[in-house]
């Protein structure tokens, strides 16, 4: 939370744009990986099932062919020996051959391992302890069928899984069969699995590339936006600085004119009256009276200038009285009716709040007097029941486009100044204005904002 609070607004917007993209891509990657894994597993199972079905059919056809080959020899003299010779010559590859056993487990024919001929392998067991020959003979006696077992592969001399198909030749008490080694299908399945893993890896790399591209695109957009906003902010800041300097110079020039044309001239006239009284004793009383009147007028002028800089009522009687006095001064100028009112139970306000709200009201009334062409302007200071405070200024003038005024670098100085003063207090300033519809300015401070300003 501290790290989030320390981020700038642009940083937060960047993260809010980036994190959903990364989360979406991560979820897509997980979904794709899961789907591809399931698809690879299904494909593996289908290929294996299809391969095994094809091999079973192939083995059955081989055995059926062998049985049909020796069928004419059944019941003939010397038939078994001739049948064994024929079966020994039949093969279909280095590892494809037939074998014949008697039903008690003696090897009668084995074309790839002739050293086994004559041996009784009834008790032979594989490395897992299963009776290999017994399984084959029992399956043949049961009407024929398939048996998976381990047998030494001729081409590699290594034990390998094998699928056999066996039948009986009851006329001679034989078990006849053949088989296919399954290590080839296992290698094929392993290759398919490797291909599936490679496809999943390639997909993840594509997702990662898309993520990197998206991050780069967002970063580039954020950088371009940041540079654009920075340039715009610099232009507005320079224009604002020029306007601030110009406003200061204008205010100094106005004060200089007021002092020169008003106060200075009045003081000079008073000085001349006093000097005349010194040289004309018979008219001294009348001249002193005129000088006193002129001096009082000068003092009033000085108080007026001082009040324009900062009203004394703001420090002595508070914000409500200062706002009413300010509205009275504008109303006295004529042309537009200005009024101020207070609602709610008045409470003492911090000096920072008094000053900021008075300056906001002063700027708003100045704008209304100069630009609004309104008939009435009202100021309302409302003390809320929950301890908050609201300042509302309404006019029925011609209105203006507030967004355009603030967007232009050389306009809206007063609006920006009011917003900055409100933001410094933590207040919420809202302005509703449109051409021909008047305007309403509202500044609201919660009780917590007032407490913070008083701290």
PDB file of C-alpha atoms in Angstrom, residues 28-269:
ATOM      1  CA  UNK A  28      -4.533 -17.294 -21.578  1.00  0.00           C
ATOM      2  CA  UNK A  29      -1.138 -19.012 -21.321  1.00  0.00           C
ATOM      3  CA  UNK A  30      -2.377 -21.310 -18.541  1.00  0.00           C
ATOM      4  CA  UNK A  31      -5.546 -22.113 -20.477  1.00  0.00           C
ATOM      5  CA  UNK A  32      -3.608 -22.791 -23.684  1.00  0.00           C
ATOM      6  CA  UNK A  33      -1.090 -24.946 -21.828  1.00  0.00           C
ATOM      7  CA  UNK A  34      -3.865 -26.921 -20.152  1.00  0.00           C
ATOM      8  CA  UNK A  35      -5.775 -27.391 -23.407  1.00  0.00           C
ATOM      9  CA  UNK A  36      -2.669 -28.401 -25.339  1.00  0.00           C
ATOM     10  CA  UNK A  37      -1.669 -30.866 -22.603  1.00  0.00           C
ATOM     11  CA  UNK A  38      -5.133 -32.431 -22.639  1.00  0.00           C
ATOM     12  CA  UNK A  39      -5.137 -32.497 -26.448  1.00  0.00           C
ATOM     13  CA  UNK A  40      -1.699 -34.151 -26.477  1.00  0.00           C
ATOM     14  CA  UNK A  41      -2.873 -36.749 -23.939  1.00  0.00           C
ATOM     15  CA  UNK A  42      -5.978 -37.508 -26.009  1.00  0.00           C
ATOM     16  CA  UNK A  43      -3.916 -37.688 -29.189  1.00  0.00           C
ATOM     17  CA  UNK A  44      -1.440 -40.019 -27.448  1.00  0.00           C
ATOM     18  CA  UNK A  45      -4.249 -42.287 -26.303  1.00  0.00           C
ATOM     19  CA  UNK A  46      -5.945 -42.297 -29.723  1.00  0.00           C
ATOM     20  CA  UNK A  47      -2.715 -43.008 -31.608  1.00  0.00           C
ATOM     21  CA  UNK A  48      -1.793 -45.809 -29.215  1.00  0.00           C
ATOM     22  CA  UNK A  49      -5.264 -47.335 -29.391  1.00  0.00           C
ATOM     23  CA  UNK A  50      -5.289 -47.083 -33.191  1.00  0.00           C
ATOM     24  CA  UNK A  51      -1.798 -48.570 -33.435  1.00  0.00           C
ATOM     25  CA  UNK A  52      -2.638 -51.449 -31.099  1.00  0.00           C
ATOM     26  CA  UNK A  53      -5.871 -52.197 -32.953  1.00  0.00           C
ATOM     27  CA  UNK A  54      -3.988 -52.280 -36.247  1.00  0.00           C
ATOM     28  CA  UNK A  55      -1.264 -54.527 -34.789  1.00  0.00           C
ATOM     29  CA  UNK A  56      -3.823 -56.916 -33.278  1.00  0.00           C
ATOM     30  CA  UNK A  57      -5.588 -57.213 -36.622  1.00  0.00           C
ATOM     31  CA  UNK A  58      -2.241 -57.722 -38.335  1.00  0.00           C
ATOM     32  CA  UNK A  59      -1.173 -60.464 -35.909  1.00  0.00           C
ATOM     33  CA  UNK A  60      -4.473 -62.303 -36.256  1.00  0.00           C
ATOM     34  CA  UNK A  61      -4.119 -62.221 -40.052  1.00  0.00           C
ATOM     35  CA  UNK A  62      -0.554 -63.604 -39.793  1.00  0.00           C
ATOM     36  CA  UNK A  63      -1.667 -66.484 -37.595  1.00  0.00           C
ATOM     37  CA  UNK A  64      -4.727 -67.184 -39.748  1.00  0.00           C
ATOM     38  CA  UNK A  65      -2.398 -67.282 -42.773  1.00  0.00           C
ATOM     39  CA  UNK A  66      -0.036 -69.704 -41.019  1.00  0.00           C
ATOM     40  CA  UNK A  67      -2.899 -71.980 -39.970  1.00  0.00           C
ATOM     41  CA  UNK A  68      -4.321 -71.987 -43.492  1.00  0.00           C
ATOM     42  CA  UNK A  69      -0.845 -72.831 -44.835  1.00  0.00           C
ATOM     43  CA  UNK A  70      -0.477 -75.943 -42.708  1.00  0.00           C
ATOM     44  CA  UNK A  71      -4.145 -76.911 -42.913  1.00  0.00           C
ATOM     45  CA  UNK A  72      -3.621 -79.286 -45.904  1.00  0.00           C
ATOM     46  CA  UNK A  73      -0.965 -81.200 -43.910  1.00  0.00           C
ATOM     47  CA  UNK A  74      -3.271 -82.122 -41.060  1.00  0.00           C
ATOM     48  CA  UNK A  75      -3.834 -85.918 -40.934  1.00  0.00           C
ATOM     49  CA  UNK A  76      -1.088 -86.676 -43.453  1.00  0.00           C
ATOM     50  CA  UNK A  77       1.933 -88.825 -42.650  1.00  0.00           C
ATOM     51  CA  UNK A  78       4.907 -86.629 -41.793  1.00  0.00           C
ATOM     52  CA  UNK A  79       2.580 -83.673 -41.606  1.00  0.00           C
ATOM     53  CA  UNK A  80       3.939 -82.213 -38.330  1.00  0.00           C
ATOM     54  CA  UNK A  81       7.550 -82.215 -39.527  1.00  0.00           C
ATOM     55  CA  UNK A  82       6.630 -80.613 -42.859  1.00  0.00           C
ATOM     56  CA  UNK A  83       4.420 -78.049 -41.077  1.00  0.00           C
ATOM     57  CA  UNK A  84       7.256 -77.065 -38.718  1.00  0.00           C
ATOM     58  CA  UNK A  85       9.587 -76.644 -41.665  1.00  0.00           C
ATOM     59  CA  UNK A  86       7.081 -74.418 -43.466  1.00  0.00           C
ATOM     60  CA  UNK A  87       6.404 -72.299 -40.360  1.00  0.00           C
ATOM     61  CA  UNK A  88      10.131 -71.914 -39.754  1.00  0.00           C
ATOM     62  CA  UNK A  89      10.541 -70.448 -43.229  1.00  0.00           C
ATOM     63  CA  UNK A  90       7.741 -67.943 -42.773  1.00  0.00           C
ATOM     64  CA  UNK A  91       8.717 -64.534 -41.433  1.00  0.00           C
ATOM     65  CA  UNK A  92       7.915 -60.865 -41.954  1.00  0.00           C
ATOM     66  CA  UNK A  93      11.028 -59.019 -40.975  1.00  0.00           C
ATOM     67  CA  UNK A  94      13.950 -59.515 -38.674  1.00  0.00           C
ATOM     68  CA  UNK A  95      11.771 -59.442 -35.581  1.00  0.00           C
ATOM     69  CA  UNK A  96       8.648 -61.005 -37.137  1.00  0.00           C
ATOM     70  CA  UNK A  97       8.518 -64.799 -36.838  1.00  0.00           C
ATOM     71  CA  UNK A  98       6.319 -67.730 -35.763  1.00  0.00           C
ATOM     72  CA  UNK A  99       6.825 -70.074 -32.818  1.00  0.00           C
ATOM     73  CA  UNK A 100       5.329 -73.460 -31.966  1.00  0.00           C
ATOM     74  CA  UNK A 101       5.080 -75.072 -28.517  1.00  0.00           C
ATOM     75  CA  UNK A 102       3.560 -78.270 -27.317  1.00  0.00           C
ATOM     76  CA  UNK A 103       0.773 -77.770 -24.821  1.00  0.00           C
ATOM     77  CA  UNK A 104       3.047 -78.990 -22.018  1.00  0.00           C
ATOM     78  CA  UNK A 105       5.602 -76.215 -22.697  1.00  0.00           C
ATOM     79  CA  UNK A 106       8.210 -77.863 -24.968  1.00  0.00           C
ATOM     80  CA  UNK A 107       9.646 -75.675 -27.729  1.00  0.00           C
ATOM     81  CA  UNK A 108       8.940 -77.339 -31.081  1.00  0.00           C
ATOM     82  CA  UNK A 109       9.967 -74.530 -33.417  1.00  0.00           C
ATOM     83  CA  UNK A 110      11.547 -71.093 -32.917  1.00  0.00           C
ATOM     84  CA  UNK A 111      13.147 -69.676 -36.058  1.00  0.00           C
ATOM     85  CA  UNK A 112      15.070 -66.881 -34.296  1.00  0.00           C
ATOM     86  CA  UNK A 113      16.220 -68.835 -31.242  1.00  0.00           C
ATOM     87  CA  UNK A 114      16.878 -72.427 -32.435  1.00  0.00           C
ATOM     88  CA  UNK A 115      18.836 -73.125 -29.262  1.00  0.00           C
ATOM     89  CA  UNK A 116      15.520 -73.229 -27.379  1.00  0.00           C
ATOM     90  CA  UNK A 117      14.135 -76.112 -29.482  1.00  0.00           C
ATOM     91  CA  UNK A 118      13.489 -79.185 -27.338  1.00  0.00           C
ATOM     92  CA  UNK A 119      13.543 -77.286 -24.041  1.00  0.00           C
ATOM     93  CA  UNK A 120      10.591 -77.251 -21.690  1.00  0.00           C
ATOM     94  CA  UNK A 121       9.876 -73.614 -20.752  1.00  0.00           C
ATOM     95  CA  UNK A 122       6.713 -74.261 -18.741  1.00  0.00           C
ATOM     96  CA  UNK A 123       8.246 -72.765 -15.596  1.00  0.00           C
ATOM     97  CA  UNK A 124       9.908 -69.822 -17.397  1.00  0.00           C
ATOM     98  CA  UNK A 125       9.117 -66.469 -15.783  1.00  0.00           C
ATOM     99  CA  UNK A 126       9.874 -62.893 -16.844  1.00  0.00           C
ATOM    100  CA  UNK A 127      11.674 -60.300 -14.616  1.00  0.00           C
ATOM    101  CA  UNK A 128       8.322 -59.427 -13.072  1.00  0.00           C
ATOM    102  CA  UNK A 129       7.708 -63.036 -12.022  1.00  0.00           C
ATOM    103  CA  UNK A 130       4.978 -63.824 -14.537  1.00  0.00           C
ATOM    104  CA  UNK A 131       4.901 -67.334 -16.159  1.00  0.00           C
ATOM    105  CA  UNK A 132       5.325 -66.368 -19.792  1.00  0.00           C
ATOM    106  CA  UNK A 133       4.741 -69.724 -21.558  1.00  0.00           C
ATOM    107  CA  UNK A 134       1.901 -70.676 -19.244  1.00  0.00           C
ATOM    108  CA  UNK A 135       0.120 -67.421 -20.122  1.00  0.00           C
ATOM    109  CA  UNK A 136       0.498 -68.105 -23.843  1.00  0.00           C
ATOM    110  CA  UNK A 137      -0.685 -71.740 -23.632  1.00  0.00           C
ATOM    111  CA  UNK A 138      -3.628 -70.898 -21.373  1.00  0.00           C
ATOM    112  CA  UNK A 139      -4.764 -68.166 -23.781  1.00  0.00           C
ATOM    113  CA  UNK A 140      -4.471 -70.567 -26.726  1.00  0.00           C
ATOM    114  CA  UNK A 141      -6.495 -73.226 -24.878  1.00  0.00           C
ATOM    115  CA  UNK A 142      -9.133 -70.599 -24.111  1.00  0.00           C
ATOM    116  CA  UNK A 143      -9.862 -70.256 -27.817  1.00  0.00           C
ATOM    117  CA  UNK A 144      -6.941 -68.098 -28.855  1.00  0.00           C
ATOM    118  CA  UNK A 145      -6.206 -64.460 -28.275  1.00  0.00           C
ATOM    119  CA  UNK A 146      -3.704 -61.776 -27.426  1.00  0.00           C
ATOM    120  CA  UNK A 147      -1.090 -61.776 -24.671  1.00  0.00           C
ATOM    121  CA  UNK A 148       1.343 -59.011 -23.685  1.00  0.00           C
ATOM    122  CA  UNK A 149       4.607 -60.273 -22.251  1.00  0.00           C
ATOM    123  CA  UNK A 150       8.367 -59.654 -22.199  1.00  0.00           C
ATOM    124  CA  UNK A 151      10.683 -61.464 -24.633  1.00  0.00           C
ATOM    125  CA  UNK A 152      14.177 -61.032 -25.930  1.00  0.00           C
ATOM    126  CA  UNK A 153      14.172 -59.062 -29.173  1.00  0.00           C
ATOM    127  CA  UNK A 154      16.354 -60.715 -31.849  1.00  0.00           C
ATOM    128  CA  UNK A 155      17.579 -57.475 -33.395  1.00  0.00           C
ATOM    129  CA  UNK A 156      18.833 -56.042 -30.102  1.00  0.00           C
ATOM    130  CA  UNK A 157      19.114 -59.109 -27.839  1.00  0.00           C
ATOM    131  CA  UNK A 158      17.330 -57.066 -25.160  1.00  0.00           C
ATOM    132  CA  UNK A 159      14.108 -57.763 -23.322  1.00  0.00           C
ATOM    133  CA  UNK A 160      11.269 -55.777 -24.845  1.00  0.00           C
ATOM    134  CA  UNK A 161       7.492 -55.687 -24.431  1.00  0.00           C
ATOM    135  CA  UNK A 162       5.762 -57.882 -26.993  1.00  0.00           C
ATOM    136  CA  UNK A 163       2.181 -58.439 -28.100  1.00  0.00           C
ATOM    137  CA  UNK A 164       1.527 -62.046 -29.116  1.00  0.00           C
ATOM    138  CA  UNK A 165      -1.416 -63.823 -30.732  1.00  0.00           C
ATOM    139  CA  UNK A 166      -1.719 -67.561 -30.179  1.00  0.00           C
ATOM    140  CA  UNK A 167      -4.072 -70.368 -31.180  1.00  0.00           C
ATOM    141  CA  UNK A 168      -4.057 -74.141 -30.729  1.00  0.00           C
ATOM    142  CA  UNK A 169      -3.660 -76.786 -33.390  1.00  0.00           C
ATOM    143  CA  UNK A 170      -5.652 -79.471 -31.566  1.00  0.00           C
ATOM    144  CA  UNK A 171      -4.872 -82.239 -34.071  1.00  0.00           C
ATOM    145  CA  UNK A 172      -1.211 -82.091 -33.003  1.00  0.00           C
ATOM    146  CA  UNK A 173      -1.607 -80.541 -29.490  1.00  0.00           C
ATOM    147  CA  UNK A 174       0.300 -77.473 -30.596  1.00  0.00           C
ATOM    148  CA  UNK A 175       0.270 -73.841 -29.603  1.00  0.00           C
ATOM    149  CA  UNK A 176       0.999 -71.737 -32.693  1.00  0.00           C
ATOM    150  CA  UNK A 177       1.601 -68.035 -32.486  1.00  0.00           C
ATOM    151  CA  UNK A 178       3.503 -64.932 -33.491  1.00  0.00           C
ATOM    152  CA  UNK A 179       4.049 -61.488 -32.041  1.00  0.00           C
ATOM    153  CA  UNK A 180       5.113 -57.889 -32.535  1.00  0.00           C
ATOM    154  CA  UNK A 181       7.509 -56.006 -30.293  1.00  0.00           C
ATOM    155  CA  UNK A 182       6.032 -52.849 -28.780  1.00  0.00           C
ATOM    156  CA  UNK A 183       9.165 -50.835 -28.167  1.00  0.00           C
ATOM    157  CA  UNK A 184       8.604 -49.168 -31.544  1.00  0.00           C
ATOM    158  CA  UNK A 185       5.200 -47.798 -30.514  1.00  0.00           C
ATOM    159  CA  UNK A 186       6.722 -46.592 -27.243  1.00  0.00           C
ATOM    160  CA  UNK A 187       9.383 -44.709 -29.214  1.00  0.00           C
ATOM    161  CA  UNK A 188       6.658 -43.283 -31.451  1.00  0.00           C
ATOM    162  CA  UNK A 189       4.615 -42.200 -28.420  1.00  0.00           C
ATOM    163  CA  UNK A 190       7.704 -40.611 -26.871  1.00  0.00           C
ATOM    164  CA  UNK A 191       8.322 -38.715 -30.107  1.00  0.00           C
ATOM    165  CA  UNK A 192       4.708 -37.523 -30.150  1.00  0.00           C
ATOM    166  CA  UNK A 193       5.046 -36.409 -26.546  1.00  0.00           C
ATOM    167  CA  UNK A 194       8.242 -34.523 -27.370  1.00  0.00           C
ATOM    168  CA  UNK A 195       6.467 -32.857 -30.274  1.00  0.00           C
ATOM    169  CA  UNK A 196       3.562 -31.886 -28.015  1.00  0.00           C
ATOM    170  CA  UNK A 197       5.968 -30.413 -25.454  1.00  0.00           C
ATOM    171  CA  UNK A 198       7.726 -28.486 -28.196  1.00  0.00           C
ATOM    172  CA  UNK A 199       4.378 -27.141 -29.419  1.00  0.00           C
ATOM    173  CA  UNK A 200       3.428 -26.096 -25.890  1.00  0.00           C
ATOM    174  CA  UNK A 201       6.819 -24.436 -25.431  1.00  0.00           C
ATOM    175  CA  UNK A 202       6.444 -22.631 -28.763  1.00  0.00           C
ATOM    176  CA  UNK A 203       2.967 -21.457 -27.752  1.00  0.00           C
ATOM    177  CA  UNK A 204       4.268 -20.177 -24.412  1.00  0.00           C
ATOM    178  CA  UNK A 205       7.047 -18.348 -26.234  1.00  0.00           C
ATOM    179  CA  UNK A 206       4.475 -16.729 -28.524  1.00  0.00           C
ATOM    180  CA  UNK A 207       2.383 -15.706 -25.545  1.00  0.00           C
ATOM    181  CA  UNK A 208       5.513 -14.329 -23.891  1.00  0.00           C
ATOM    182  CA  UNK A 209       6.394 -12.453 -27.079  1.00  0.00           C
ATOM    183  CA  UNK A 210       2.888 -10.997 -27.218  1.00  0.00           C
ATOM    184  CA  UNK A 211       3.212  -9.985 -23.563  1.00  0.00           C
ATOM    185  CA  UNK A 212       6.553  -8.303 -24.196  1.00  0.00           C
ATOM    186  CA  UNK A 213       5.159  -6.560 -27.269  1.00  0.00           C
ATOM    187  CA  UNK A 214       2.084  -5.423 -25.319  1.00  0.00           C
ATOM    188  CA  UNK A 215       4.213  -4.123 -22.459  1.00  0.00           C
ATOM    189  CA  UNK A 216       6.489  -2.363 -24.908  1.00  0.00           C
ATOM    190  CA  UNK A 217       3.497  -0.851 -26.711  1.00  0.00           C
ATOM    191  CA  UNK A 218       1.930   0.349 -23.461  1.00  0.00           C
ATOM    192  CA  UNK A 219       5.288   1.696 -22.291  1.00  0.00           C
ATOM    193  CA  UNK A 220       5.789   3.523 -25.580  1.00  0.00           C
ATOM    194  CA  UNK A 221       2.278   4.947 -25.398  1.00  0.00           C
ATOM    195  CA  UNK A 222       2.782   5.980 -21.785  1.00  0.00           C
ATOM    196  CA  UNK A 223       6.115   7.581 -22.663  1.00  0.00           C
ATOM    197  CA  UNK A 224       4.599   9.444 -25.608  1.00  0.00           C
ATOM    198  CA  UNK A 225       1.673  10.570 -23.455  1.00  0.00           C
ATOM    199  CA  UNK A 226       4.040  11.585 -20.685  1.00  0.00           C
ATOM    200  CA  UNK A 227       6.182  13.622 -23.071  1.00  0.00           C
ATOM    201  CA  UNK A 228       3.106  15.232 -24.607  1.00  0.00           C
ATOM    202  CA  UNK A 229       1.641  16.051 -21.205  1.00  0.00           C
ATOM    203  CA  UNK A 230       5.023  17.293 -20.050  1.00  0.00           C
ATOM    204  CA  UNK A 231       5.303  19.647 -23.010  1.00  0.00           C
ATOM    205  CA  UNK A 232       1.733  20.829 -22.518  1.00  0.00           C
ATOM    206  CA  UNK A 233       2.317  21.334 -18.790  1.00  0.00           C
ATOM    207  CA  UNK A 234       5.508  23.251 -19.491  1.00  0.00           C
ATOM    208  CA  UNK A 235       3.700  25.482 -21.991  1.00  0.00           C
ATOM    209  CA  UNK A 236       0.888  26.113 -19.512  1.00  0.00           C
ATOM    210  CA  UNK A 237       3.387  26.724 -16.727  1.00  0.00           C
ATOM    211  CA  UNK A 238       5.313  29.238 -18.818  1.00  0.00           C
ATOM    212  CA  UNK A 239       2.090  30.992 -19.800  1.00  0.00           C
ATOM    213  CA  UNK A 240       0.948  30.943 -16.172  1.00  0.00           C
ATOM    214  CA  UNK A 241       4.271  32.334 -15.015  1.00  0.00           C
ATOM    215  CA  UNK A 242       4.022  35.113 -17.589  1.00  0.00           C
ATOM    216  CA  UNK A 243       0.493  35.901 -16.484  1.00  0.00           C
ATOM    217  CA  UNK A 244       1.499  35.850 -12.819  1.00  0.00           C
ATOM    218  CA  UNK A 245       4.358  38.234 -13.515  1.00  0.00           C
ATOM    219  CA  UNK A 246       2.080  40.391 -15.658  1.00  0.00           C
ATOM    220  CA  UNK A 247      -0.594  40.348 -12.953  1.00  0.00           C
ATOM    221  CA  UNK A 248       1.965  41.407 -10.389  1.00  0.00           C
ATOM    222  CA  UNK A 249       3.150  44.214 -12.642  1.00  0.00           C
ATOM    223  CA  UNK A 250      -0.429  45.269 -13.366  1.00  0.00           C
ATOM    224  CA  UNK A 251      -1.225  45.313  -9.641  1.00  0.00           C
ATOM    225  CA  UNK A 252       1.905  47.297  -8.888  1.00  0.00           C
ATOM    226  CA  UNK A 253       1.055  49.740 -11.674  1.00  0.00           C
ATOM    227  CA  UNK A 254      -2.501  50.076 -10.341  1.00  0.00           C
ATOM    228  CA  UNK A 255      -1.256  50.706  -6.797  1.00  0.00           C
ATOM    229  CA  UNK A 256       1.294  53.157  -8.140  1.00  0.00           C
ATOM    230  CA  UNK A 257      -1.448  55.055 -10.023  1.00  0.00           C
ATOM    231  CA  UNK A 258      -3.724  54.994  -7.017  1.00  0.00           C
ATOM    232  CA  UNK A 259      -0.963  56.257  -4.757  1.00  0.00           C
ATOM    233  CA  UNK A 260       0.201  58.883  -7.242  1.00  0.00           C
ATOM    234  CA  UNK A 261      -3.158  60.089  -8.488  1.00  0.00           C
ATOM    235  CA  UNK A 262      -5.049  59.724  -5.244  1.00  0.00           C
ATOM    236  CA  UNK A 263      -3.034  59.549  -2.051  1.00  0.00           C
ATOM    237  CA  UNK A 264      -0.038  61.504  -3.271  1.00  0.00           C
ATOM    238  CA  UNK A 265      -2.132  64.334  -4.766  1.00  0.00           C
ATOM    239  CA  UNK A 266      -4.277  64.510  -1.648  1.00  0.00           C
ATOM    240  CA  UNK A 267      -1.198  64.681   0.578  1.00  0.00           C
ATOM    241  CA  UNK A 268       0.307  67.420  -1.582  1.00  0.00           C
ATOM    242  CA  UNK A 269      -2.945  69.399  -1.389  1.00  0.00           C
TER     243      UNK A 269
END
